[in-house]
Coordinates of C-alpha atoms in Angstrom, one line a residue:
M1 CA 23.2 38.9 29.6
E2 CA 19.9 39.2 28.2
L3 CA 21.6 38.2 24.5
I4 CA 22.1 35.2 26.1
D5 CA 18.9 34.8 28.4
R6 CA 17.1 34.7 24.1
Y7 CA 20.4 32.2 23.6
I8 CA 19.5 30.4 25.7
S9 CA 15.0 30.4 25.4
A10 CA 16.1 29.7 21.6
V11 CA 18.2 26.8 22.5
A12 CA 16.0 25.8 25.2
Q13 CA 12.7 26.2 22.5
A14 CA 14.1 23.1 20.4
L15 CA 14.8 20.8 23.4
P16 CA 12.3 17.8 24.8
Q17 CA 10.4 19.0 28.4
S18 CA 12.3 16.1 29.7
R19 CA 15.3 17.7 29.8
R20 CA 15.3 20.9 29.6
D21 CA 16.0 22.5 32.4
E22 CA 19.1 20.2 33.0
I23 CA 20.1 20.9 28.9
T24 CA 20.4 24.9 29.7
R25 CA 22.0 25.0 32.8
E26 CA 24.6 23.1 31.3
L27 CA 25.1 26.0 27.9
R28 CA 24.6 28.3 30.8
A29 CA 27.3 27.3 33.1
N30 CA 29.6 26.8 29.8
I31 CA 29.0 30.1 28.3
L32 CA 29.7 31.8 31.5
D33 CA 33.1 30.2 31.5
K34 CA 33.6 31.7 28.3
L35 CA 33.3 34.9 29.1
E36 CA 34.2 34.7 32.0
A37 CA 38.2 33.7 30.7
I38 CA 37.6 36.7 28.7
A39 CA 37.1 39.1 31.0
E40 CA 40.0 37.5 33.1
E41 CA 42.2 38.3 29.9
Q42 CA 40.8 41.4 29.3
G43 CA 40.7 43.3 32.6
R44 CA 37.1 44.2 31.6
D45 CA 33.6 42.5 31.2
A46 CA 32.8 41.0 28.3
S47 CA 31.2 43.4 25.0
E48 CA 27.9 42.5 23.9
E49 CA 30.0 42.3 21.1
E50 CA 31.9 39.4 22.6
V51 CA 29.6 38.0 24.0
S52 CA 27.6 37.6 20.4
A53 CA 31.0 36.0 19.3
V54 CA 30.6 33.4 22.2
L55 CA 27.2 32.8 20.9
K56 CA 28.4 33.0 17.8
E57 CA 31.1 30.2 17.6
L58 CA 28.6 27.9 20.1
G59 CA 26.4 28.0 17.0
H60 CA 22.8 28.0 15.8
P61 CA 20.7 27.1 18.4
Q62 CA 18.7 24.4 17.3
K63 CA 22.3 23.1 16.1
V64 CA 23.5 22.7 20.2
A65 CA 19.9 21.9 20.6
G66 CA 20.4 19.2 17.9
S67 CA 24.6 18.5 19.8
F68 CA 22.4 17.2 23.6
L69 CA 20.3 14.7 21.6
T70 CA 22.3 12.7 19.8
G71 CA 20.0 10.1 20.8
Q72 CA 17.2 11.5 18.3
Q73 CA 17.3 10.0 14.8
L74 CA 14.3 9.0 12.7
V75 CA 13.9 5.4 13.6
S76 CA 15.5 4.5 17.5
T77 CA 16.8 2.2 17.1
E78 CA 15.3 0.1 20.6
L79 CA 11.9 0.6 18.3
F80 CA 13.6 -0.4 14.8
P81 CA 13.0 -4.2 15.0
F82 CA 8.9 -3.3 14.8
Y83 CA 9.3 -0.6 12.4
K84 CA 10.7 -3.2 9.5
Q85 CA 8.0 -5.7 10.8
A86 CA 5.2 -2.7 10.4
L87 CA 6.8 -2.5 7.1
H88 CA 6.1 -6.0 6.1
Y89 CA 3.3 -6.1 7.8
G90 CA 1.4 -3.4 5.6
L91 CA 3.5 -4.6 2.1
I92 CA 1.5 -7.6 3.1
L93 CA -1.6 -5.4 3.1
V94 CA -0.7 -3.1 0.3
F95 CA -0.1 -6.1 -2.1
I96 CA -3.0 -8.1 -1.2
L97 CA -5.8 -4.5 -1.4
A98 CA -3.8 -3.9 -5.2
L99 CA -4.4 -8.1 -5.4
I100 CA -8.1 -7.3 -5.3
Q101 CA -8.6 -4.0 -7.1
F102 CA -6.6 -6.2 -10.4
G103 CA -9.3 -8.7 -9.7
V104 CA -12.3 -6.7 -10.0
H105 CA -10.5 -5.2 -12.4
F106 CA -10.4 -8.2 -14.2
L107 CA -13.4 -9.7 -13.6
N108 CA -15.2 -6.4 -15.2
S109 CA -13.6 -6.4 -18.2
G110 CA -11.6 -9.7 -18.5
D111 CA -8.1 -7.1 -19.4
L112 CA -5.2 -8.6 -17.5
R113 CA -3.5 -4.6 -16.5
I114 CA -0.2 -6.4 -15.3
A115 CA 1.8 -2.6 -15.6
N116 CA -1.7 -1.0 -13.7
F117 CA -1.2 -3.6 -11.2
I118 CA 2.3 -3.0 -10.7
Y119 CA 1.9 0.7 -10.8
E120 CA -1.1 0.5 -7.5
I121 CA 1.6 -1.8 -5.9
I122 CA 4.0 1.2 -5.7
G123 CA 2.1 4.0 -5.6
K124 CA 0.0 2.0 -2.8
A125 CA 3.6 1.9 -0.9
L126 CA 4.5 5.1 -1.1
V127 CA 2.2 6.0 1.0
M128 CA 2.0 3.5 3.1
F129 CA 5.7 3.8 4.1
A130 CA 5.5 7.8 4.5
S131 CA 3.0 6.2 6.9
V132 CA 4.2 3.9 9.0
T133 CA 7.6 5.4 9.0
G134 CA 5.7 9.3 10.0
V135 CA 4.1 6.8 13.6
F136 CA 7.1 6.0 14.1
Y137 CA 9.2 9.0 14.0
L138 CA 7.0 10.2 16.7
L139 CA 6.8 7.5 18.9
S140 CA 10.7 7.3 18.7
N141 CA 11.1 11.4 19.2
P142 CA 7.7 11.4 21.8
V143 CA 6.9 15.2 23.2
G144 CA 8.2 16.0 26.5
G145 CA 10.4 13.1 26.2
K146 CA 9.3 10.9 27.9
P147 CA 8.4 7.2 26.0
Y148 CA 4.9 6.1 25.0
F149 CA 5.5 2.5 25.6
D150 CA 8.5 0.3 26.5
P151 CA 8.0 -2.7 24.2
Y152 CA 10.6 -5.0 25.8
Q153 CA 8.6 -4.6 29.1
C154 CA 7.1 -8.1 28.6
W155 CA 10.2 -9.9 27.9
A156 CA 11.6 -13.2 29.5
P157 CA 14.1 -15.3 28.8
E158 CA 11.6 -18.8 29.6
K159 CA 9.1 -16.4 25.8
L160 CA 12.3 -17.6 23.7
P161 CA 11.5 -19.5 20.8
P162 CA 13.2 -23.5 20.6
V163 CA 15.1 -22.9 17.4
T164 CA 17.9 -25.1 17.0
R165 CA 18.3 -24.8 13.0
G166 CA 18.4 -22.0 11.5
W167 CA 16.1 -22.5 8.9
Q168 CA 13.4 -22.8 11.3
R169 CA 12.2 -18.9 11.4
I170 CA 10.1 -18.5 9.1
S171 CA 10.8 -15.4 6.7
A172 CA 8.9 -12.3 5.6
C173 CA 8.9 -13.5 2.3
E174 CA 7.2 -16.4 2.8
Q175 CA 4.5 -15.2 5.6
S176 CA 4.1 -12.4 2.9
V177 CA 2.8 -14.5 -0.1
D178 CA 1.7 -16.8 1.9
F179 CA -1.2 -14.5 3.4
A180 CA -1.5 -12.4 0.8
S181 CA -2.5 -14.8 -1.3
D182 CA -4.5 -17.4 0.3
L183 CA -6.6 -13.5 1.5
F184 CA -6.6 -12.7 -2.2
F185 CA -8.6 -16.3 -3.6
L186 CA -10.7 -16.5 -1.0
L187 CA -12.0 -12.6 -2.4
L188 CA -12.0 -13.5 -5.7
L189 CA -13.8 -16.7 -5.4
N190 CA -16.4 -15.0 -3.0
Y191 CA -16.2 -12.1 -5.4
A192 CA -20.2 -12.3 -5.3
L193 CA -20.0 -11.7 -1.4
W194 CA -18.2 -8.2 -0.9
I195 CA -18.4 -6.8 -4.4
P196 CA -22.0 -4.3 -4.0
S197 CA -24.6 -5.3 -6.0
G198 CA -25.0 -2.2 -8.6
Q199 CA -21.9 -3.2 -9.4
L200 CA -21.8 -7.3 -9.2
A201 CA -25.0 -7.0 -12.1
N202 CA -22.2 -4.8 -13.8
L203 CA -19.8 -7.9 -14.0
T204 CA -18.3 -9.6 -17.5
I205 CA -16.9 -12.4 -16.0
A206 CA -17.7 -15.6 -14.1
F207 CA -16.7 -18.5 -12.9
A208 CA -17.9 -21.3 -15.0
E209 CA -20.7 -24.0 -13.7
P210 CA -17.8 -26.6 -13.3
V211 CA -15.9 -24.2 -11.1
L212 CA -18.6 -23.2 -9.3
Q213 CA -18.6 -26.3 -7.6
W214 CA -15.3 -26.1 -5.8
I215 CA -15.5 -22.9 -4.0
P216 CA -16.8 -23.9 -1.2
I217 CA -14.5 -26.8 -0.8
L218 CA -11.3 -24.2 -1.7
S219 CA -13.0 -21.5 0.8
A220 CA -13.1 -23.6 3.4
I221 CA -9.6 -24.6 2.8
L222 CA -8.6 -21.2 2.0
I223 CA -10.0 -20.2 5.4
A224 CA -7.9 -22.8 7.5
S225 CA -4.5 -21.5 5.9
L226 CA -5.3 -18.1 6.6
F227 CA -6.2 -18.7 10.4
F228 CA -2.9 -20.7 10.4
G229 CA -1.2 -17.7 8.8
L230 CA -2.1 -15.7 11.1
W231 CA -0.4 -18.2 13.9
K232 CA 2.8 -17.9 12.1
L233 CA 2.9 -14.1 12.2
I234 CA 2.9 -14.8 15.6
Y235 CA 5.2 -17.6 16.4
R236 CA 7.4 -17.1 13.8
Y237 CA 9.4 -20.4 13.7
W238 CA 8.5 -23.9 12.4
T239 CA 8.0 -26.9 14.2
I240 CA 7.0 -30.3 14.0
P241 CA 3.5 -29.6 14.4
S242 CA 3.9 -26.4 12.3
L243 CA 5.2 -28.6 9.9
L244 CA 2.9 -31.2 9.5
V245 CA -0.2 -28.8 9.1
E246 CA 1.3 -26.6 6.4
A247 CA 2.2 -30.2 4.3
A248 CA -1.9 -31.1 4.8
I249 CA -2.7 -27.4 3.7
N250 CA -0.9 -27.4 0.5
V251 CA -2.0 -30.9 -0.1
A252 CA -5.4 -30.0 0.7
I253 CA -5.4 -26.9 -1.9
A254 CA -2.7 -28.3 -4.5
I255 CA -6.0 -31.1 -5.4
P256 CA -8.5 -28.8 -6.7
L257 CA -6.3 -26.8 -8.0
L258 CA -5.3 -29.7 -10.2
L259 CA -8.3 -31.0 -10.3
V260 CA -10.0 -26.9 -11.7
S261 CA -7.2 -26.4 -13.7
R262 CA -8.4 -30.2 -16.3
L263 CA -12.0 -28.2 -16.0
S264 CA -12.4 -26.3 -19.5
P265 CA -13.7 -23.1 -19.6
I266 CA -12.8 -21.8 -16.5
V267 CA -13.9 -18.3 -16.3
I268 CA -17.0 -17.8 -19.5
D269 CA -17.9 -14.1 -20.9
T270 CA -21.5 -13.0 -18.9
S271 CA -22.4 -9.9 -21.3
S272 CA -25.6 -10.2 -24.7
A273 CA -22.8 -9.6 -26.3
N274 CA -19.9 -11.7 -26.2
E275 CA -17.4 -9.3 -26.6
H276 CA -14.4 -11.0 -24.8
L277 CA -14.5 -14.9 -25.7
E278 CA -11.4 -13.9 -28.4
I279 CA -9.6 -12.4 -24.8
L280 CA -11.5 -15.0 -22.4
K281 CA -9.6 -18.3 -24.7
I282 CA -6.0 -16.5 -23.9
G283 CA -7.6 -15.9 -20.4
N284 CA -8.3 -19.6 -19.6
G285 CA -5.5 -20.8 -21.1
V286 CA -3.3 -18.8 -18.4
I287 CA -4.9 -19.8 -16.0
S288 CA -5.2 -23.0 -16.1
T289 CA -1.7 -23.2 -16.5
G290 CA -1.5 -20.8 -14.4
L291 CA -3.1 -23.6 -11.6
F292 CA -1.8 -26.0 -12.9
W293 CA 1.9 -25.4 -12.3
V294 CA 0.3 -23.7 -8.5
G295 CA -0.7 -27.8 -7.7
I296 CA 2.3 -28.9 -8.8
W297 CA 4.4 -26.4 -7.1
L298 CA 1.9 -26.9 -3.6
I299 CA 2.6 -30.6 -3.9
F300 CA 6.5 -30.2 -3.8
M301 CA 6.2 -27.3 -0.6
A302 CA 4.2 -29.7 0.9
G303 CA 7.0 -32.9 0.7
W304 CA 9.8 -30.0 1.2
S305 CA 8.0 -29.5 4.9
L306 CA 7.8 -33.3 5.6
Y307 CA 11.7 -33.4 4.7
R308 CA 11.6 -31.1 7.6
A309 CA 9.7 -32.1 10.1
W310 CA 11.9 -35.4 9.7
Q311 CA 15.0 -33.2 10.3
L312 CA 13.5 -32.1 13.1
S313 CA 12.8 -35.5 14.8
R314 CA 16.1 -37.1 14.2

C-alpha cells in the first residue's frame, strides 16, 4: 500500500487543488479494483511486484494527471478571442515603437535603414508574443483550478452590435494601420516635444520652415483621429455617423499632406558641414512623392466611406 500512496501523492502534485481530492479518490479506487481482480484470480493478495506492474501499466504520474485534465491547454477556448485581441493590440504597439525608433534614427543621421526597421519589428514582436502568451497561459491554467475572472459575466444580448452587412465589422488590419500611422506621424511631427534636449541638440535633420507652419494643424487633426481610433477599438463596427466622421478626418488630413508634398525642401540639413545634402535630395523626393500618394489615397478612402454610408442609409 505504501507504493500506491507514493504513486497517488505523485499524481496529486500535478493536479489543481480544486480537483485533487476528487481525482485521487477515483484513481485509488481504480487501482484497488485492479489489485482486487488480481487477488481473486491468484487466490492471494497482490504482491509488491504485481502492484508495481499495475502502476506501471497506468503510466507515469504526470501522464495520468494530464489524462484527468483534458481541458488544459496553452490558451483556453474561452480566452482565445481575448488572446487574439491582445496580440493584435500588442502588434500595434510594436509597430509604433519600431516606427518611432526608425524616425529618430532618420532625424539623427538622415539614413533610411529599412532592413534594421524590419529587424526591430521582428525582435519586438517575438518578445511581445512570448509575453502575451505567458500571461494567457497563466489565466487559462490558474493555480488551484479556480478561474481568476469570468470574461463573459457582463454579457447581454442587448449589447450585440447592429451589424447587418459583412463589411461593417472593422478589421484588425484596418485598426492597426490607422492607429499606428496616426500616432507615429503625431510623434514625428512633434519630435521636439518628447526627444531629450541633449539628444535634440545633436539632431542634424529638421523640417523646413514652410513645413513647420502646417505642424499645429496636422497635429490637431491627428489627435482627433487618434481619439476616433480609440473609439473604433472599443466599438468595432461601422455606422453611418462613424463613416461620415472617418470621411471628414481623411479629407482633413489629405489636404495638408497634398499641400506639403508640393513644398521643397521638406526636410533640411542642420549640420554645420552639410554632410547629408546628397542623401536629403533623394529623401525629399521620396517624402514628397509619398505624401502626395498618401493624400490621394486618403481622398479615395473618404469617398469610399461616403459610399458605404450611403449603402447603410438605403
